[in-house]
Amino acid sequence: MKENLPEGLYIDLRDQVCRELELAPFLTDEQLKDYIDQSIFNTPRSYDLNTDAKLSISSRLFHSFRGLDILQPLIDDPCVTEIMINGPNHIFIEKEGMTERISLKFESTEKLEDLIQIMVGKMNRAVNDAQPIVDARLQDGSRVNVVLPPIALNGPTVTIRKFPDNPYTLSQLVARGTMIEEASQLLEQLVKAKYNIFIGGGTGSGKTTLLNALSQCIPAEERVITIEDSAELRIRGVHNLVSMETRNANTEGKGKVAISDLIRTSLRMRPNRIIVGEVRGSEAYDMLQAMNTGHDGSLSTGHANSVIDMLYRLETMVLSGVLIPLEAIRRQICSAIDIMVHISRFRDGSRKVTEISEITEISNGEILLNPLYMYAYNIDNDLKGLLSRSENSLVRVEKWMRSGLPQFE
């Protein structure tokens, strides 16, 4: 969108189209586009505009009524992976892992608030003074987080995380430098052998991307249940798939369906595997219970700075929901999770797997890890480091042997 377009002309045309929609509210998209183009063509103030400028105004007008206003071109741009709105006048985007501020801005705070209500309303979510924080998603699957004033001091704050229509495969992640081929082959075999895998990493590190890639290794004939706060997973190739999403409470405080509720009900749906998009709190206990009750091959993710930190966070999350001894929690974790994977975001915006470790046993009350792959950092430049195979062999080989796969060397 070009910023040198006459703003007054755009506003006058928008008011004219708005009046037309009041008279004919059921115009189809094509009829609306035709009316907008005719309005621009018949307006003397547009005579001096070139074709590109007219097309830009036409597109902006259409998106203001049937799309996401000034955000729609960003939503449609496949190179944009994240949109960050800090009030009406400050919009940032992420491209290729790098963040930049753009010159677009909303006409007013009210326009931004109206757009927020449209986005969350389409998902039957509500955001207001009583509930100023909400997670939702767009129709294309993009994840939306909204925080309203007075919680957000800079004005309505919106973060939109976009996901590719076709999720990356493991081979594509190898091509992008996320991991080496040998490690991707191991992860693929571990999924097929039905090892329970937990992916940890920081915000925007690529946890969901890696989870999507691993899920594509699941045999097509298995029954898979996915559970998420906001549906982001795009599992391909699994025919017997059930996807479930949480629901917030209504204005009366009723009707809430949490991740823990969905995990418990999924156990009655005869799943072969359960995929929990992300655990953040007490639902971690229910996830561990599910993994411990015969649902091998389950996958999940969580926020942490390292594998060790992820284990500590899991302990804390479980303790936030149930009062059981820490030793019992650690035994639950050791019994439920087979493999821990950590993925990190580097300063150049790239995402790389930095550790693949096996949980082996409890010793002296502590969970022991068996590192299989570790990222060797370069002293001079960590970007030149490499994920390297350790000298350790896989210890928990029962599932591998039952799967009939070649022996892990």
Coordinates of C-alpha atoms in Angstrom, one line a residue:
M1 CA 0.0 0.0 0.0
K2 CA 1.4 3.4 -1.0
E3 CA 1.4 6.1 1.7
N4 CA 1.2 9.0 -0.8
L5 CA -2.4 8.2 -1.7
P6 CA -4.9 11.1 -1.1
E7 CA -6.3 10.2 2.3
G8 CA -9.2 12.6 1.9
L9 CA -10.3 10.9 -1.3
Y10 CA -10.1 7.5 0.4
I11 CA -12.3 8.6 3.3
D12 CA -14.9 10.2 1.0
L13 CA -15.1 7.1 -1.1
R14 CA -15.4 4.9 1.9
D15 CA -18.3 6.9 3.2
Q16 CA -19.9 6.7 -0.2
V17 CA -19.5 2.9 -0.3
C18 CA -20.8 2.7 3.3
R19 CA -24.0 4.5 2.3
E20 CA -24.4 2.1 -0.6
L21 CA -24.1 -0.9 1.7
E22 CA -26.7 0.5 4.0
L23 CA -29.1 0.6 1.0
A24 CA -27.9 -2.8 -0.4
P25 CA -26.4 -4.7 2.5
F26 CA -26.3 -8.1 0.7
L27 CA -23.9 -7.2 -2.1
T28 CA -21.7 -10.1 -3.1
D29 CA -17.9 -9.6 -3.1
E30 CA -17.9 -9.2 -6.9
Q31 CA -20.7 -6.6 -6.8
L32 CA -19.0 -4.7 -4.1
K33 CA -15.7 -4.6 -6.1
D34 CA -17.6 -3.4 -9.2
Y35 CA -19.3 -0.7 -7.2
I36 CA -16.0 0.5 -5.7
D37 CA -14.2 0.6 -9.1
Q38 CA -17.1 2.6 -10.6
S39 CA -17.1 5.0 -7.7
I40 CA -13.4 5.6 -8.2
F41 CA -13.8 6.0 -12.0
N42 CA -16.6 8.5 -11.6
T43 CA -14.9 10.7 -9.0
P44 CA -13.2 13.7 -10.6
R45 CA -10.6 13.8 -7.8
S46 CA -9.3 10.5 -9.0
Y47 CA -8.7 11.6 -12.6
D48 CA -5.1 12.5 -11.9
L49 CA -4.2 9.2 -10.2
N50 CA -2.4 6.5 -12.2
T51 CA -3.6 3.0 -12.5
D52 CA -1.5 1.6 -9.6
A53 CA -2.9 4.3 -7.3
K54 CA -6.5 3.6 -8.3
L55 CA -6.0 -0.2 -7.8
S56 CA -4.4 0.5 -4.4
I57 CA -7.4 2.6 -3.3
S58 CA -9.8 0.0 -4.7
S59 CA -8.1 -2.8 -2.8
R60 CA -7.9 -0.8 0.4
L61 CA -11.6 0.1 0.2
F62 CA -12.6 -3.5 -0.4
H63 CA -10.5 -4.8 2.5
S64 CA -12.0 -2.2 4.8
F65 CA -15.4 -3.7 4.3
R66 CA -14.7 -7.4 3.6
G67 CA -11.2 -8.0 4.8
L68 CA -9.0 -6.9 7.6
D69 CA -8.6 -3.3 6.5
I70 CA -4.9 -2.2 6.2
L71 CA -3.8 -5.5 7.6
Q72 CA -5.1 -7.6 4.7
P73 CA -2.1 -7.1 2.4
L74 CA 0.1 -8.2 5.2
I75 CA -2.0 -11.2 5.8
D76 CA -1.9 -12.1 2.1
D77 CA 1.9 -11.6 1.9
P78 CA 3.5 -15.1 2.4
C79 CA 6.8 -13.5 3.4
V80 CA 5.3 -11.9 6.4
T81 CA 5.3 -14.4 9.3
E82 CA 4.2 -12.1 12.2
I83 CA 2.3 -8.8 12.6
M84 CA 2.7 -6.8 15.8
I85 CA 0.4 -3.8 16.4
N86 CA 1.3 -1.6 19.4
G87 CA -1.6 0.8 19.3
P88 CA -3.0 2.4 16.1
N89 CA 0.3 4.1 15.0
H90 CA 2.9 1.5 15.5
I91 CA 2.9 -1.6 13.3
F92 CA 5.8 -4.0 13.0
I93 CA 6.2 -7.1 10.9
E94 CA 8.6 -10.1 10.8
K95 CA 10.1 -11.3 7.5
E96 CA 12.6 -14.0 7.3
G97 CA 13.1 -13.9 11.1
M98 CA 13.9 -10.2 11.2
T99 CA 11.5 -7.5 12.6
E100 CA 10.9 -4.1 11.0
R101 CA 8.6 -1.2 11.6
I102 CA 6.3 -0.3 8.6
S103 CA 4.7 3.0 7.8
L104 CA 1.1 1.8 7.9
K105 CA -1.2 3.1 10.6
F106 CA -4.8 3.0 11.6
E107 CA -7.0 6.1 11.2
S108 CA -7.8 6.0 14.9
T109 CA -7.9 3.9 18.0
E110 CA -11.6 3.3 17.3
K111 CA -10.8 1.8 13.9
L112 CA -8.3 -0.6 15.4
E113 CA -10.8 -1.6 18.1
D114 CA -13.5 -2.2 15.5
L115 CA -11.2 -4.5 13.6
I116 CA -10.3 -6.4 16.8
Q117 CA -14.0 -7.0 17.4
I118 CA -14.4 -8.3 13.9
M119 CA -11.4 -10.7 14.3
V120 CA -12.4 -12.2 17.6
G121 CA -16.1 -12.1 16.8
K122 CA -15.7 -14.5 13.9
M123 CA -14.4 -17.1 16.3
N124 CA -17.2 -16.5 18.8
R125 CA -14.7 -14.9 21.3
A126 CA -15.2 -11.8 23.3
V127 CA -12.7 -9.1 24.3
N128 CA -13.8 -6.1 26.4
D129 CA -13.1 -4.3 29.7
A130 CA -14.2 -7.3 31.7
Q131 CA -12.0 -9.7 29.6
P132 CA -9.2 -7.6 28.1
I133 CA -7.0 -10.5 27.0
V134 CA -8.1 -13.0 24.4
D135 CA -6.5 -15.6 22.1
A136 CA -8.3 -16.3 18.8
R137 CA -7.4 -17.3 15.2
L138 CA -8.2 -16.0 11.8
Q139 CA -10.0 -18.1 9.2
D140 CA -6.7 -18.9 7.5
G141 CA -5.4 -20.4 10.8
S142 CA -3.3 -17.4 11.9
R143 CA -3.1 -17.1 15.7
V144 CA -4.3 -13.8 17.2
N145 CA -3.5 -12.4 20.7
V146 CA -5.3 -9.3 21.8
V147 CA -4.6 -7.1 24.9
L148 CA -6.8 -4.1 25.5
P149 CA -6.2 -1.0 27.6
P150 CA -5.8 -0.3 30.5
I151 CA -3.8 -3.6 30.6
A152 CA -2.0 -2.5 27.4
L153 CA -0.6 1.0 28.1
N154 CA 0.2 1.9 24.5
G155 CA -3.3 1.2 23.2
P156 CA -5.0 -1.9 21.8
T157 CA -2.2 -4.5 21.2
V158 CA -2.5 -7.2 18.6
T159 CA -0.1 -9.9 17.7
I160 CA -0.8 -12.1 14.7
R161 CA 1.3 -15.2 14.1
K162 CA 0.9 -16.6 10.6
F163 CA 1.5 -20.1 9.5
P164 CA 2.2 -21.5 6.0
D165 CA -0.7 -23.1 4.2
N166 CA 1.6 -26.1 3.6
P167 CA 3.6 -26.9 6.7
Y168 CA 7.3 -27.6 6.4
T169 CA 8.4 -31.2 6.2
L170 CA 11.5 -32.4 8.0
S171 CA 13.4 -32.4 4.8
Q172 CA 12.5 -28.8 4.2
L173 CA 13.6 -27.9 7.7
V174 CA 16.9 -29.6 7.0
A175 CA 17.2 -27.5 3.8
R176 CA 16.6 -24.3 5.9
G177 CA 19.3 -25.3 8.3
T178 CA 17.1 -26.1 11.3
M179 CA 18.8 -29.4 11.8
I180 CA 21.1 -31.8 10.1
E181 CA 19.8 -34.7 7.9
E182 CA 20.9 -37.4 10.4
A183 CA 19.0 -35.8 13.2
S184 CA 15.8 -35.5 11.1
Q185 CA 16.0 -39.1 10.2
L186 CA 16.3 -40.1 13.9
L187 CA 13.3 -37.9 14.8
E188 CA 11.2 -39.4 12.0
Q189 CA 12.1 -43.0 13.2
L190 CA 11.3 -42.0 16.8
V191 CA 7.8 -40.8 15.7
K192 CA 7.2 -44.0 13.8
A193 CA 8.4 -46.1 16.7
K194 CA 5.8 -44.3 18.9
Y195 CA 8.2 -42.5 21.3
N196 CA 6.6 -39.8 23.3
I197 CA 8.3 -36.5 22.3
F198 CA 8.2 -33.1 24.0
I199 CA 9.5 -30.0 22.2
G200 CA 10.7 -27.1 24.2
G201 CA 11.8 -23.6 23.1
G202 CA 11.3 -19.9 23.5
T203 CA 8.6 -17.7 21.9
G204 CA 8.8 -17.8 18.1
S205 CA 11.5 -20.4 18.1
G206 CA 9.6 -22.8 15.8
K207 CA 8.1 -25.3 18.2
T208 CA 4.8 -25.5 16.3
T209 CA 6.6 -25.7 12.9
L210 CA 8.7 -28.6 14.2
L211 CA 5.6 -30.3 15.7
N212 CA 3.8 -30.0 12.4
A213 CA 6.8 -31.6 10.6
L214 CA 7.0 -34.5 13.1
S215 CA 3.2 -35.1 12.8
Q216 CA 3.6 -35.8 9.1
C217 CA 5.6 -38.9 10.0
I218 CA 2.6 -40.5 11.8
P219 CA 1.3 -43.5 9.9
A220 CA -1.9 -42.6 8.0
E221 CA -4.0 -45.4 9.5
E222 CA -3.7 -44.2 13.1
R223 CA -6.4 -42.2 15.0
V224 CA -5.0 -38.9 16.2
I225 CA -6.5 -36.4 18.5
T226 CA -5.1 -32.8 18.5
I227 CA -5.8 -30.4 21.4
E228 CA -5.0 -26.7 21.3
D229 CA -5.8 -23.3 22.7
S230 CA -6.0 -21.9 19.2
A231 CA -5.9 -24.3 16.3
E232 CA -2.6 -24.0 14.6
L233 CA -1.6 -27.5 13.7
R234 CA -1.9 -28.6 10.0
I235 CA -1.6 -32.3 10.0
R236 CA -1.5 -33.9 6.6
G237 CA -1.9 -37.5 5.7
V238 CA -3.7 -38.8 8.8
H239 CA -7.2 -39.7 7.8
N240 CA -8.7 -40.5 11.2
L241 CA -8.1 -37.1 12.7
V242 CA -10.0 -35.3 15.4
S243 CA -9.1 -31.6 16.1
M244 CA -10.3 -29.9 19.3
E245 CA -9.9 -26.3 20.5
T246 CA -10.5 -24.8 23.9
R247 CA -13.3 -22.3 24.6
N248 CA -13.4 -19.3 26.9
A249 CA -16.1 -18.7 29.4
N250 CA -19.1 -16.6 28.2
T251 CA -20.0 -13.2 29.7
E252 CA -21.7 -15.0 32.5
G253 CA -18.5 -16.9 33.3
K254 CA -19.9 -20.2 32.1
G255 CA -19.1 -22.6 29.3
K256 CA -15.3 -22.6 29.6
V257 CA -13.6 -25.7 28.2
A258 CA -9.9 -26.0 29.1
I259 CA -7.1 -28.0 27.7
S260 CA -7.3 -30.3 30.7
D261 CA -11.0 -31.0 29.9
L262 CA -10.2 -31.9 26.3
I263 CA -7.3 -34.2 27.3
R264 CA -9.6 -36.1 29.7
T265 CA -12.3 -36.5 27.2
S266 CA -9.9 -37.5 24.4
L267 CA -9.0 -40.6 26.5
R268 CA -12.6 -41.8 25.8
M269 CA -12.2 -41.3 22.0
R270 CA -9.9 -44.3 21.4
P271 CA -6.9 -42.3 20.2
N272 CA -3.7 -43.9 19.1
R273 CA -1.9 -40.7 19.7
I274 CA -2.7 -37.4 21.4
I275 CA -1.0 -34.2 20.3
V276 CA -1.3 -31.3 22.7
G277 CA -0.2 -28.1 20.9
E278 CA 1.2 -26.5 24.0
V279 CA 1.1 -26.9 27.7
R280 CA 1.3 -23.9 30.0
G281 CA -0.2 -24.8 33.3
S282 CA -1.8 -27.5 35.4
E283 CA -3.0 -29.4 32.2
A284 CA 0.6 -30.7 32.1
Y285 CA -0.5 -33.3 34.7
D286 CA -3.3 -34.5 32.4
M287 CA -0.9 -34.7 29.5
L288 CA 1.5 -36.9 31.5
Q289 CA -1.4 -39.1 32.5
A290 CA -2.5 -39.5 28.9
M291 CA 1.0 -40.5 27.8
N292 CA 1.2 -42.9 30.7
T293 CA -2.0 -44.7 29.8
G294 CA -1.0 -46.4 26.6
H295 CA -1.1 -43.5 24.1
D296 CA 2.5 -43.9 22.9
G297 CA 3.7 -41.6 20.2
S298 CA 2.1 -38.6 21.7
L299 CA 3.6 -35.1 21.1
S300 CA 3.5 -31.8 22.8
T301 CA 5.4 -28.5 23.2
G302 CA 6.2 -26.0 26.0
H303 CA 8.1 -22.7 26.6
A304 CA 11.6 -23.0 28.1
N305 CA 15.2 -22.0 27.6
S306 CA 16.7 -25.4 27.6
V307 CA 15.8 -29.1 28.0
I308 CA 16.7 -28.9 31.7
D309 CA 14.6 -25.8 32.2
M310 CA 11.7 -27.5 30.4
L311 CA 11.8 -30.4 32.8
Y312 CA 11.8 -27.9 35.8
R313 CA 8.9 -26.0 34.2
L314 CA 6.9 -29.3 33.7
E315 CA 7.4 -30.0 37.4
T316 CA 6.2 -26.5 38.3
M317 CA 3.1 -26.8 36.0
V318 CA 2.1 -30.1 37.5
L319 CA 2.5 -28.7 41.0
S320 CA 0.2 -25.8 40.1
G321 CA -2.7 -28.2 39.7
V322 CA -2.1 -31.2 42.0
L323 CA -0.5 -31.6 45.4
I324 CA 1.7 -34.6 45.0
P325 CA 5.3 -35.1 46.0
L326 CA 8.0 -33.8 43.7
E327 CA 9.5 -37.3 43.4
A328 CA 6.2 -38.7 42.2
I329 CA 6.0 -35.9 39.6
R330 CA 9.5 -36.7 38.3
R331 CA 8.6 -40.4 38.1
Q332 CA 5.5 -39.4 36.0
I333 CA 7.7 -37.4 33.7
C334 CA 10.3 -40.1 33.3
S335 CA 7.6 -42.7 32.6
A336 CA 5.6 -40.5 30.2
I337 CA 8.2 -38.7 28.1
D338 CA 10.8 -40.5 26.1
I339 CA 12.5 -37.8 24.1
M340 CA 13.1 -34.1 24.8
V341 CA 13.9 -31.8 21.8
H342 CA 14.9 -28.2 22.2
I343 CA 14.7 -25.6 19.4
S344 CA 16.2 -22.1 19.6
R345 CA 15.9 -18.8 17.8
F346 CA 19.2 -17.2 16.9
R347 CA 20.1 -13.5 16.6
D348 CA 19.9 -13.6 12.8
G349 CA 16.3 -14.9 13.0
S350 CA 17.1 -18.5 12.1
R351 CA 15.7 -21.4 14.1
K352 CA 17.8 -24.4 14.9
V353 CA 17.4 -27.6 16.9
T354 CA 20.0 -27.4 19.6
E355 CA 19.4 -30.6 21.6
I356 CA 17.8 -34.0 21.3
S357 CA 18.0 -35.9 24.6
E358 CA 16.5 -39.1 25.9
I359 CA 15.0 -39.3 29.4
T360 CA 16.4 -42.5 30.9
E361 CA 15.7 -42.9 34.6
I362 CA 15.5 -41.4 38.0
S363 CA 18.7 -41.4 40.1
N364 CA 19.0 -39.9 43.5
G365 CA 15.7 -38.2 42.9
E366 CA 16.8 -36.5 39.7
I367 CA 15.8 -37.1 36.1
L368 CA 18.7 -38.3 34.0
L369 CA 19.2 -37.3 30.4
N370 CA 21.0 -39.1 27.7
P371 CA 22.1 -36.5 25.1
L372 CA 21.9 -37.9 21.5
Y373 CA 22.5 -34.6 19.6
M374 CA 23.9 -31.3 21.0
Y375 CA 24.5 -28.0 19.3
A376 CA 28.3 -27.3 19.4
Y377 CA 28.6 -23.5 19.6
N378 CA 31.4 -21.7 17.8
I379 CA 33.3 -19.6 20.2
D380 CA 33.7 -16.7 17.7
N381 CA 30.2 -17.0 16.1
D382 CA 27.4 -19.1 17.4
L383 CA 25.7 -19.0 14.0
K384 CA 28.5 -21.1 12.7
G385 CA 27.9 -23.8 15.3
L386 CA 26.6 -27.3 14.3
L387 CA 24.2 -29.9 15.7
S388 CA 26.4 -32.9 16.4
R389 CA 25.8 -36.5 17.3
S390 CA 27.1 -37.5 20.7
E391 CA 28.8 -40.8 21.4
N392 CA 25.7 -42.0 23.3
S393 CA 23.4 -44.8 22.1
L394 CA 19.7 -44.9 22.7
V395 CA 19.0 -46.5 26.1
R396 CA 15.2 -47.1 26.0
V397 CA 15.1 -49.4 23.0
E398 CA 11.9 -51.4 23.7
K399 CA 9.6 -49.3 21.5
W400 CA 12.3 -49.2 18.8
M401 CA 12.6 -52.9 18.8
R402 CA 8.8 -53.5 18.8
S403 CA 8.5 -51.2 15.7
G404 CA 10.7 -53.4 13.6
L405 CA 13.0 -50.5 12.6
P406 CA 16.7 -51.0 11.9
Q407 CA 18.8 -50.8 15.0
F408 CA 19.7 -47.3 16.1
E409 CA 23.5 -47.0 15.8

